Short mmCIF file of C-alpha atoms in Angstrom, two decimals:
data_model
loop_
_atom_site.label_atom_id
_atom_site.label_comp_id
_atom_site.label_asym_id
_atom_site.label_seq_id
_atom_site.Cartn_x
_atom_site.Cartn_y
_atom_site.Cartn_z
CA LEU W 9 61.55 6.99 21.77
CA ALA W 10 63.72 4.41 21.33
CA THR W 11 61.93 2.37 18.56
CA SER W 12 62.01 4.86 16.48
CA LEU W 13 66.11 5.74 16.46
CA TYR W 14 66.66 2.36 16.15
CA ASP W 15 65.63 -0.95 14.05
CA SER W 16 64.35 -3.99 16.13
CA PRO W 17 66.50 -5.98 17.86
CA HIS W 18 68.46 -3.49 19.84
CA PRO W 19 69.84 -3.73 22.66
CA GLN W 20 68.28 -0.27 24.12
CA ILE W 21 65.28 -0.73 23.40
CA ALA W 22 65.32 -4.02 25.40
CA ASP W 23 66.47 -2.22 29.19
CA THR W 24 63.23 0.18 28.13
CA GLU W 25 60.79 -2.52 27.64
CA GLY W 26 62.79 -3.81 30.94
CA GLY W 27 62.13 -0.64 33.10
CA LEU W 28 59.19 -0.14 32.03
CA GLY W 29 58.03 -2.87 32.96
CA GLU W 30 59.13 -2.55 36.64
CA LEU W 31 57.38 1.14 36.39
CA TYR W 32 54.22 -1.38 35.61
CA ARG W 33 54.69 -4.10 38.15
CA ASN W 34 55.13 -1.44 40.53
CA MET W 35 51.88 0.26 39.37
CA GLY W 36 50.69 -2.78 39.37
CA ARG W 37 49.62 -3.32 35.80
CA TYR W 38 50.61 -6.86 36.28
CA GLU W 39 49.06 -8.12 33.15
CA ASP W 40 51.47 -4.75 30.96
CA ALA W 41 54.62 -5.38 33.02
CA GLU W 42 54.35 -8.86 31.86
CA LYS W 43 54.12 -8.29 28.73
CA LEU W 44 57.07 -6.57 28.16
CA PHE W 45 59.43 -8.11 30.24
CA ARG W 46 58.91 -10.84 28.10
CA GLN W 47 58.91 -8.74 24.65
CA ALA W 48 62.55 -8.00 26.31
CA LEU W 49 63.72 -11.28 26.79
CA ALA W 50 62.71 -12.06 23.32
CA GLU W 51 64.72 -9.18 21.83
CA TYR W 52 68.41 -9.97 24.60
CA GLY W 53 67.88 -13.41 23.05
CA ALA W 54 67.88 -12.21 19.05
CA LEU W 55 70.62 -10.37 20.19
CA GLY W 56 72.64 -13.07 21.82
CA LEU W 57 72.63 -11.68 25.18
CA GLU W 58 69.80 -14.11 26.79
CA ARG W 59 73.28 -14.85 29.25
CA THR W 60 73.70 -11.42 30.14
CA LEU W 61 73.59 -9.56 33.91
CA ALA W 62 70.90 -7.08 32.09
CA ALA W 63 68.59 -10.25 31.13
CA SER W 64 68.96 -11.85 34.04
CA GLY W 65 67.43 -8.31 35.87
CA VAL W 66 64.41 -9.22 32.98
CA LEU W 67 64.69 -12.99 34.52
CA THR W 68 64.48 -11.09 38.09
CA GLY W 69 61.26 -8.63 37.00
CA LEU W 70 59.39 -11.90 35.21
CA GLY W 71 59.73 -14.31 38.43
CA GLU W 72 58.45 -10.83 40.23
CA VAL W 73 54.72 -10.52 38.56
CA LEU W 74 53.88 -13.58 37.88
CA ARG W 75 54.49 -13.80 41.41
CA GLN W 76 51.92 -11.41 42.02
CA GLN W 77 49.88 -12.67 40.22
CA GLY W 78 49.40 -15.74 41.92
CA ARG W 79 51.73 -18.29 38.99
CA LEU W 80 53.97 -19.73 41.41
CA ALA W 81 55.51 -22.69 38.99
CA GLU W 82 56.64 -20.22 37.00
CA ALA W 83 57.42 -17.39 38.41
CA GLU W 84 60.14 -20.41 40.33
CA ALA W 85 60.93 -21.23 36.39
CA PHE W 86 62.29 -17.82 35.86
CA TYR W 87 64.00 -16.57 39.76
CA ALA W 88 66.23 -20.39 40.00
CA ASP W 89 67.19 -18.80 36.02
CA ALA W 90 68.74 -15.44 36.81
CA LEU W 91 70.22 -17.38 40.23
CA ALA W 92 72.04 -19.01 37.87
CA LEU W 93 72.82 -16.76 35.56
CA ARG W 94 73.96 -14.60 38.82
CA ARG W 95 75.90 -17.52 40.25
CA GLU W 96 77.73 -17.21 36.75
CA ALA W 97 78.47 -13.60 36.70
CA TYR W 98 78.98 -12.90 40.81
CA PRO W 99 81.63 -13.70 43.92
CA GLU W 100 79.70 -15.35 46.39
CA GLY W 101 78.93 -12.38 48.35
CA ASP W 102 78.12 -10.29 45.67
CA PRO W 103 74.43 -7.76 46.47
CA ALA W 104 73.16 -8.45 42.69
CA LEU W 105 73.84 -12.42 43.28
CA SER W 106 72.35 -11.99 46.85
CA GLN W 107 69.41 -10.07 45.69
CA SER W 108 68.30 -13.64 43.32
CA MET W 109 69.55 -15.12 46.24
CA ASN W 110 66.45 -13.36 47.70
CA ASN W 111 63.57 -13.44 45.58
CA TYR W 112 64.18 -17.72 44.88
CA ALA W 113 64.00 -18.07 48.54
CA LEU W 114 60.66 -15.54 49.12
CA ILE W 115 59.10 -17.80 46.19
CA LEU W 116 60.06 -21.25 48.04
CA TRP W 117 58.37 -19.68 51.69
CA ARG W 118 55.02 -18.66 48.99
CA LYS W 119 55.09 -21.90 47.74
CA GLY W 120 54.99 -22.94 51.69
CA ARG W 121 58.51 -24.14 52.39
CA PRO W 122 59.75 -22.55 54.82
CA GLY W 123 62.00 -23.56 56.37
CA GLU W 124 63.70 -24.01 53.02
CA ALA W 125 63.60 -20.79 52.30
CA GLU W 126 65.33 -19.71 56.20
CA PRO W 127 69.27 -20.64 55.17
CA ILE W 128 68.69 -18.87 51.40
CA PHE W 129 67.59 -15.14 53.88
CA ARG W 130 70.03 -15.87 55.75
CA GLU W 131 72.63 -16.61 53.49
CA ALA W 132 71.05 -12.99 51.66
CA LEU W 133 71.71 -11.01 54.27
CA ALA W 134 74.70 -12.65 56.05
CA ALA W 135 76.32 -11.28 52.86
CA TYR W 136 74.60 -7.92 52.62
CA ARG W 137 75.24 -6.86 55.71
CA ALA W 138 79.37 -7.96 55.33
CA GLN W 139 78.65 -5.46 51.77
CA LEU W 140 75.92 -3.27 52.19
CA PRO W 141 74.75 -0.38 54.87
CA ASP W 142 73.13 -1.33 57.51
CA ASP W 143 70.65 0.88 57.23
CA HIS W 144 70.07 -0.52 53.20
CA PRO W 145 66.83 -1.03 51.64
CA ARG W 146 67.91 -4.52 51.04
CA ILE W 147 68.84 -5.22 53.93
CA ALA W 148 65.31 -4.33 55.17
CA ALA W 149 63.72 -5.93 52.27
CA VAL W 150 65.59 -9.36 53.42
CA LEU W 151 65.07 -8.96 56.55
CA HIS W 152 60.97 -8.94 56.18
CA ASN W 153 61.88 -10.99 54.27
CA LEU W 154 62.53 -13.68 56.54
CA GLY W 155 59.93 -12.37 59.58
CA LEU W 156 57.30 -14.13 57.53
CA VAL W 157 59.16 -17.18 57.17
CA TYR W 158 60.07 -16.96 61.39
CA ARG W 159 56.70 -15.64 61.84
CA ASP W 160 55.52 -19.86 59.31
CA LEU W 161 57.82 -21.27 61.38
CA GLY W 162 56.45 -20.75 64.78
CA ARG W 163 59.47 -18.29 65.53
CA TYR W 164 57.51 -15.90 66.42
CA ASP W 165 60.64 -13.13 68.60
CA ASP W 166 62.50 -13.60 66.15
CA ALA W 167 59.42 -12.77 63.75
CA LEU W 168 58.97 -9.40 65.32
CA ALA W 169 62.73 -8.83 65.15
CA ALA W 170 63.21 -9.37 62.00
CA ALA W 171 60.69 -7.33 60.78
CA THR W 172 60.91 -4.14 63.51
CA GLU W 173 64.27 -3.73 62.17
CA SER W 174 62.70 -3.68 58.54
CA LEU W 175 60.61 -1.67 59.53
CA THR W 176 62.83 0.83 61.16
CA ILE W 177 65.30 0.92 58.48
CA LYS W 178 62.58 2.14 56.23
CA ARG W 179 61.01 4.77 57.53
CA ALA W 180 64.15 6.66 57.80
CA ARG W 181 65.12 5.87 54.59
CA LEU W 182 62.32 6.88 53.63
CA GLY W 183 59.62 8.78 55.05
CA ASP W 184 55.44 6.97 57.12
CA ASP W 185 54.41 7.97 53.61
CA HIS W 186 55.78 5.46 51.35
CA TRP W 187 54.29 2.77 49.63
CA ARG W 188 56.71 0.23 51.46
CA MET W 189 56.24 1.93 54.41
CA ALA W 190 52.46 -0.18 53.68
CA ASN W 191 53.98 -3.84 53.64
CA ALA W 192 56.36 -3.13 56.69
CA TYR W 193 53.05 -2.12 58.78
CA ARG W 194 51.29 -5.18 57.86
CA ASN W 195 54.60 -7.62 57.94
CA LEU W 196 54.15 -6.35 61.76
CA ALA W 197 50.20 -6.87 61.56
CA GLY W 198 50.18 -10.49 60.08
CA ILE W 199 53.55 -11.19 63.24
CA HIS W 200 50.50 -10.28 65.85
CA HIS W 201 47.40 -11.82 63.54
CA ALA W 202 49.22 -15.04 64.00
CA LYS W 203 49.96 -14.22 68.10
CA GLY W 204 46.93 -14.03 68.98
CA GLU W 205 47.15 -10.08 70.27
CA LEU W 206 44.29 -8.48 68.12
CA ALA W 207 43.86 -5.01 68.84
CA GLN W 208 47.25 -4.61 68.32
CA SER W 209 47.67 -7.03 64.67
CA GLU W 210 43.44 -4.67 63.87
CA ALA W 211 45.88 -1.59 64.46
CA ARG W 212 48.70 -1.94 62.09
CA PHE W 213 46.07 -3.45 59.50
CA ARG W 214 44.63 -0.04 59.71
CA GLU W 215 48.39 1.72 59.03
CA ALA W 216 49.50 -0.31 56.49
CA LEU W 217 45.63 0.12 54.33
CA THR W 218 45.30 3.19 55.21
CA THR W 219 49.43 4.43 53.52
CA ARG W 220 49.76 2.10 51.05
CA VAL W 221 45.99 4.48 49.68
CA ALA W 222 47.46 7.74 50.79
CA ALA W 223 50.47 6.20 48.80
CA VAL W 224 48.63 4.17 45.33
CA GLY W 225 45.89 5.27 45.28
CA GLU W 226 42.26 2.48 45.42
CA ALA W 227 43.36 1.50 42.18
CA HIS W 228 46.01 -0.84 43.34
CA ILE W 229 45.66 -4.95 44.04
CA GLY W 230 47.24 -4.62 47.58
CA VAL W 231 45.06 -1.92 49.05
CA HIS W 232 42.66 -3.96 48.65
CA ILE W 233 45.02 -7.17 49.52
CA ASP W 234 45.88 -5.11 53.04
CA ARG W 235 42.28 -4.14 53.77
CA ILE W 236 40.83 -8.11 53.23
CA ASP W 237 44.13 -8.59 56.98
CA LEU W 238 42.27 -6.08 58.13
CA ALA W 239 38.47 -7.57 57.65
CA ASN W 240 39.89 -11.29 59.04
CA VAL W 241 41.73 -9.78 62.25
CA ILE W 242 37.74 -8.01 63.39
CA ARG W 243 35.99 -11.19 61.84
CA ASP W 244 38.88 -13.04 64.80
CA ARG W 245 37.50 -9.60 67.00
CA GLY W 246 34.13 -10.90 66.93
CA LYS W 247 32.88 -7.32 64.23
CA LEU W 248 31.28 -9.60 62.26
CA SER W 249 29.45 -7.15 60.21
CA THR W 250 32.56 -4.55 60.00
CA ALA W 251 34.58 -7.94 58.62
CA ASP W 252 31.89 -8.14 55.89
CA ALA W 253 31.62 -4.55 54.59
CA LEU W 254 35.47 -4.71 54.82
CA TYR W 255 35.53 -8.48 52.57
CA ARG W 256 32.72 -7.22 50.06
CA ARG W 257 34.55 -4.28 48.91
CA ALA W 258 37.87 -5.88 48.88
CA LEU W 259 35.74 -8.20 46.35
CA ALA W 260 34.08 -5.84 44.35
CA TRP W 261 37.19 -3.91 43.28
CA LEU W 262 38.84 -7.49 42.25
CA GLU W 263 36.02 -8.77 40.18
CA GLY W 264 36.88 -6.43 38.19
CA ASN W 265 39.90 -5.69 38.23
CA ALA W 266 41.81 -8.40 39.20
CA ARG W 267 41.90 -12.73 36.95
CA ALA W 268 39.54 -14.76 38.20
CA ASP W 269 42.15 -16.99 39.13
CA HIS W 270 44.69 -14.71 41.69
CA PRO W 271 45.68 -15.68 44.45
CA ALA W 272 43.36 -12.74 46.70
CA GLN W 273 40.46 -14.29 45.25
CA ALA W 274 40.35 -17.18 47.38
CA GLN W 275 41.77 -15.16 50.55
CA ALA W 276 38.39 -12.03 50.35
CA ARG W 277 35.90 -15.70 49.63
CA LEU W 278 37.95 -17.75 52.15
CA GLY W 279 37.41 -14.65 54.69
CA TYR W 280 34.36 -13.50 53.69
CA GLY W 281 32.78 -17.79 53.76
CA ARG W 282 34.60 -18.27 56.93
CA SER W 283 32.81 -14.90 58.42
CA LEU W 284 29.18 -16.01 56.59
CA LEU W 285 29.38 -19.62 58.24
CA GLN W 286 29.97 -18.31 61.73
CA GLN W 287 26.76 -16.07 61.44
CA GLY W 288 24.42 -19.67 60.42
CA ARG W 289 24.15 -18.14 56.60
CA LEU W 290 25.38 -22.21 55.00
CA GLU W 291 24.44 -21.06 51.39
CA GLU W 292 26.44 -18.25 50.97
CA ALA W 293 28.96 -19.31 52.96
CA ALA W 294 28.90 -22.02 50.34
CA ALA W 295 29.25 -20.88 47.81
CA MET W 296 32.84 -17.97 48.80
CA LEU W 297 34.28 -21.53 50.59
CA GLU W 298 33.79 -23.95 47.09
CA ARG W 299 34.85 -19.97 45.64
CA ALA W 300 37.56 -20.17 47.05
CA HIS W 301 38.68 -23.70 47.00
CA ALA W 302 38.13 -24.59 43.70
CA ILE W 303 40.94 -21.89 43.10
CA ARG W 304 43.46 -23.04 45.26
CA LEU W 305 43.02 -26.01 43.87
CA GLU W 306 43.64 -25.00 40.28
CA ARG W 307 47.38 -23.64 41.90
CA TYR W 308 48.44 -25.78 44.38
CA LYS W 309 48.75 -29.86 44.82
CA ALA W 310 45.47 -30.79 47.12
CA SER W 311 48.39 -31.73 50.62
CA HIS W 312 49.36 -28.43 49.82
CA LEU W 313 48.60 -25.97 52.66
CA GLN W 314 47.25 -23.69 50.49
CA VAL W 315 44.23 -25.80 50.31
CA ALA W 316 44.30 -27.26 54.40
CA ARG W 317 43.58 -23.67 55.11
CA VAL W 318 40.13 -23.34 52.57
CA SER W 319 38.68 -27.49 53.39
CA GLY W 320 39.20 -27.14 57.02
CA PRO W 321 36.85 -24.43 57.28
CA LEU W 322 34.38 -26.21 54.42
CA GLY W 323 34.67 -29.16 55.95
CA ALA W 324 33.34 -27.56 59.32
CA LEU W 325 30.62 -26.61 56.75
CA ARG W 326 29.89 -29.75 55.43
CA THR W 327 28.95 -31.02 59.39
CA ALA W 328 26.96 -27.58 58.91
CA GLN W 329 25.80 -28.86 56.17
CA GLY W 330 24.38 -32.57 56.98
CA ARG W 331 26.42 -33.96 54.63
CA TYR W 332 29.08 -36.24 57.71
CA THR W 333 30.88 -38.44 54.93
CA GLU W 334 32.25 -34.81 53.27
CA ALA W 335 32.81 -33.57 56.29
CA GLU W 336 35.31 -36.42 57.54
CA VAL W 337 37.72 -37.14 54.32
CA LEU W 338 37.82 -33.27 53.51
CA LEU W 339 38.77 -32.55 57.44
CA ARG W 340 41.16 -35.65 58.05
CA ALA W 341 43.21 -34.21 55.11
CA THR W 342 43.20 -30.87 56.32
CA LEU W 343 45.03 -32.54 59.64
CA ALA W 344 47.15 -34.29 57.46
CA THR W 345 48.57 -31.66 55.86
CA LEU W 346 48.72 -29.27 58.78
CA GLU W 347 50.60 -32.10 61.10
CA THR W 348 53.28 -32.02 58.34
CA ASP W 349 53.77 -28.85 56.93
CA CYS W 350 52.13 -25.93 59.75
CA HIS W 351 54.13 -25.08 62.24
CA ALA W 352 52.62 -22.64 64.08
CA PRO W 353 51.65 -23.00 68.03
CA GLY W 354 48.08 -23.92 67.98
CA CYS W 355 48.02 -24.76 64.03
CA THR W 356 46.01 -28.04 63.95
CA THR W 357 43.26 -27.04 66.54
CA PRO W 358 40.29 -25.35 65.05
CA THR W 359 40.68 -28.54 62.61
CA LEU W 360 40.48 -31.39 65.63
CA GLN W 361 37.78 -29.21 67.75
CA HIS W 362 36.04 -29.83 63.82
CA LEU W 363 36.50 -32.99 63.88
CA VAL W 364 35.07 -33.24 66.71
CA ALA W 365 32.33 -31.25 66.18
CA LEU W 366 31.56 -34.29 63.30
CA TYR W 367 31.01 -36.92 65.22
CA GLU W 368 29.31 -35.64 67.55
CA ALA W 369 27.35 -33.81 65.07
CA TRP W 370 27.37 -37.96 63.21
CA GLY W 371 26.33 -39.80 66.65
CA LYS W 372 29.33 -41.25 66.49
CA PRO W 373 30.56 -40.16 70.04
CA ALA W 374 34.11 -43.32 70.55
CA ARG W 375 35.31 -40.79 67.45
CA ALA W 376 35.21 -37.80 68.62
CA ARG W 377 36.07 -38.59 72.35
CA GLU W 378 38.95 -40.09 69.89
CA TYR W 379 40.13 -36.53 68.69
CA GLN W 380 39.06 -34.65 72.17
CA ALA W 381 41.61 -35.96 73.50
CA ARG W 382 43.97 -35.23 70.46
CA LEU W 383 42.84 -31.90 70.84
CA SER W 384 43.50 -31.82 75.19
CA ALA W 385 47.10 -32.36 74.36
CA ALA W 386 47.75 -30.43 71.78
CA PRO W 387 50.08 -27.16 72.14
CA SER W 388 48.03 -23.99 72.56
CA SER W 389 45.89 -22.21 70.18
CA SER W 390 46.69 -18.97 68.34
CA SER W 391 44.83 -16.97 66.10
CA SER W 392 46.44 -18.15 62.77
#
């Protein structure tokens, strides 16, 4: 209707492109959403309105859709631009500025920088609490994100408190059946998983999956990410055949509906590869873990935490294959990254175990004893 009434460029065309883009983003139609957001920005630019608050909303939407496709470096640039624009327009503490702070902190967390993200989230939360009702959805959103950060920092009590308060607000505002409740359940499930509370984690992941399927149907990528998360905890409970069926179902959908380098592609292959490795199915495990490793190396530097989460199991696989030199390179690099960037209790334990197994298999008992001593001195392990 807008394009039939007005000649381009026109603010009404840009506004409706931005609105439709946001709808497509929430539907999981990321390529369609990205196209519309970029058209809206071009429209605003042609009108000389690229530094307006309306444009800042589109910049935020484009950052969101790029983040959801795993294109984090691109997303960070748009989030930063939106934040700078809103800092020009709003006083400190304004909810619109706090929203951009929340978005920017979220991308820092996703890039593996939870320590940098935490104070920004806390500042945004303080501003929201000062300006908005206690049960406002934006307060729930930033509490949700703080739960993720605290989990990754190993502050599990703080994580559970933030995630539980977020869920309580969402339930009161949205009801039990809203798709955002699925996110709340998944957040709590992830915290329980990190703590090693596997039964509680599985129950929450099942709630997340059931809620999301009912709310958005099977054709949304979030459903399949929930399915992968559920498979991971079921695998860690030792129910490998059940987990494998979930991995295969998620992969079948992803291969037909998601970009080949989408983060979920790596996530599914990492989980399935770990299960196959536990079963001694080395050739199948290699196909999964090698592809997961390649996807993450396309997106992150070799020393990034997301790469280390794959290179550890891949190093264990190389040991099982008798490829000891390759295993050593992978496992020592993994350990260096985890010691620097992973803050959860027991984060290095599996890699230390893999190194002990490597040197025992390789016939290097002195090195095995060295890492066994480090393993004995390490903090208690969690299942994360």
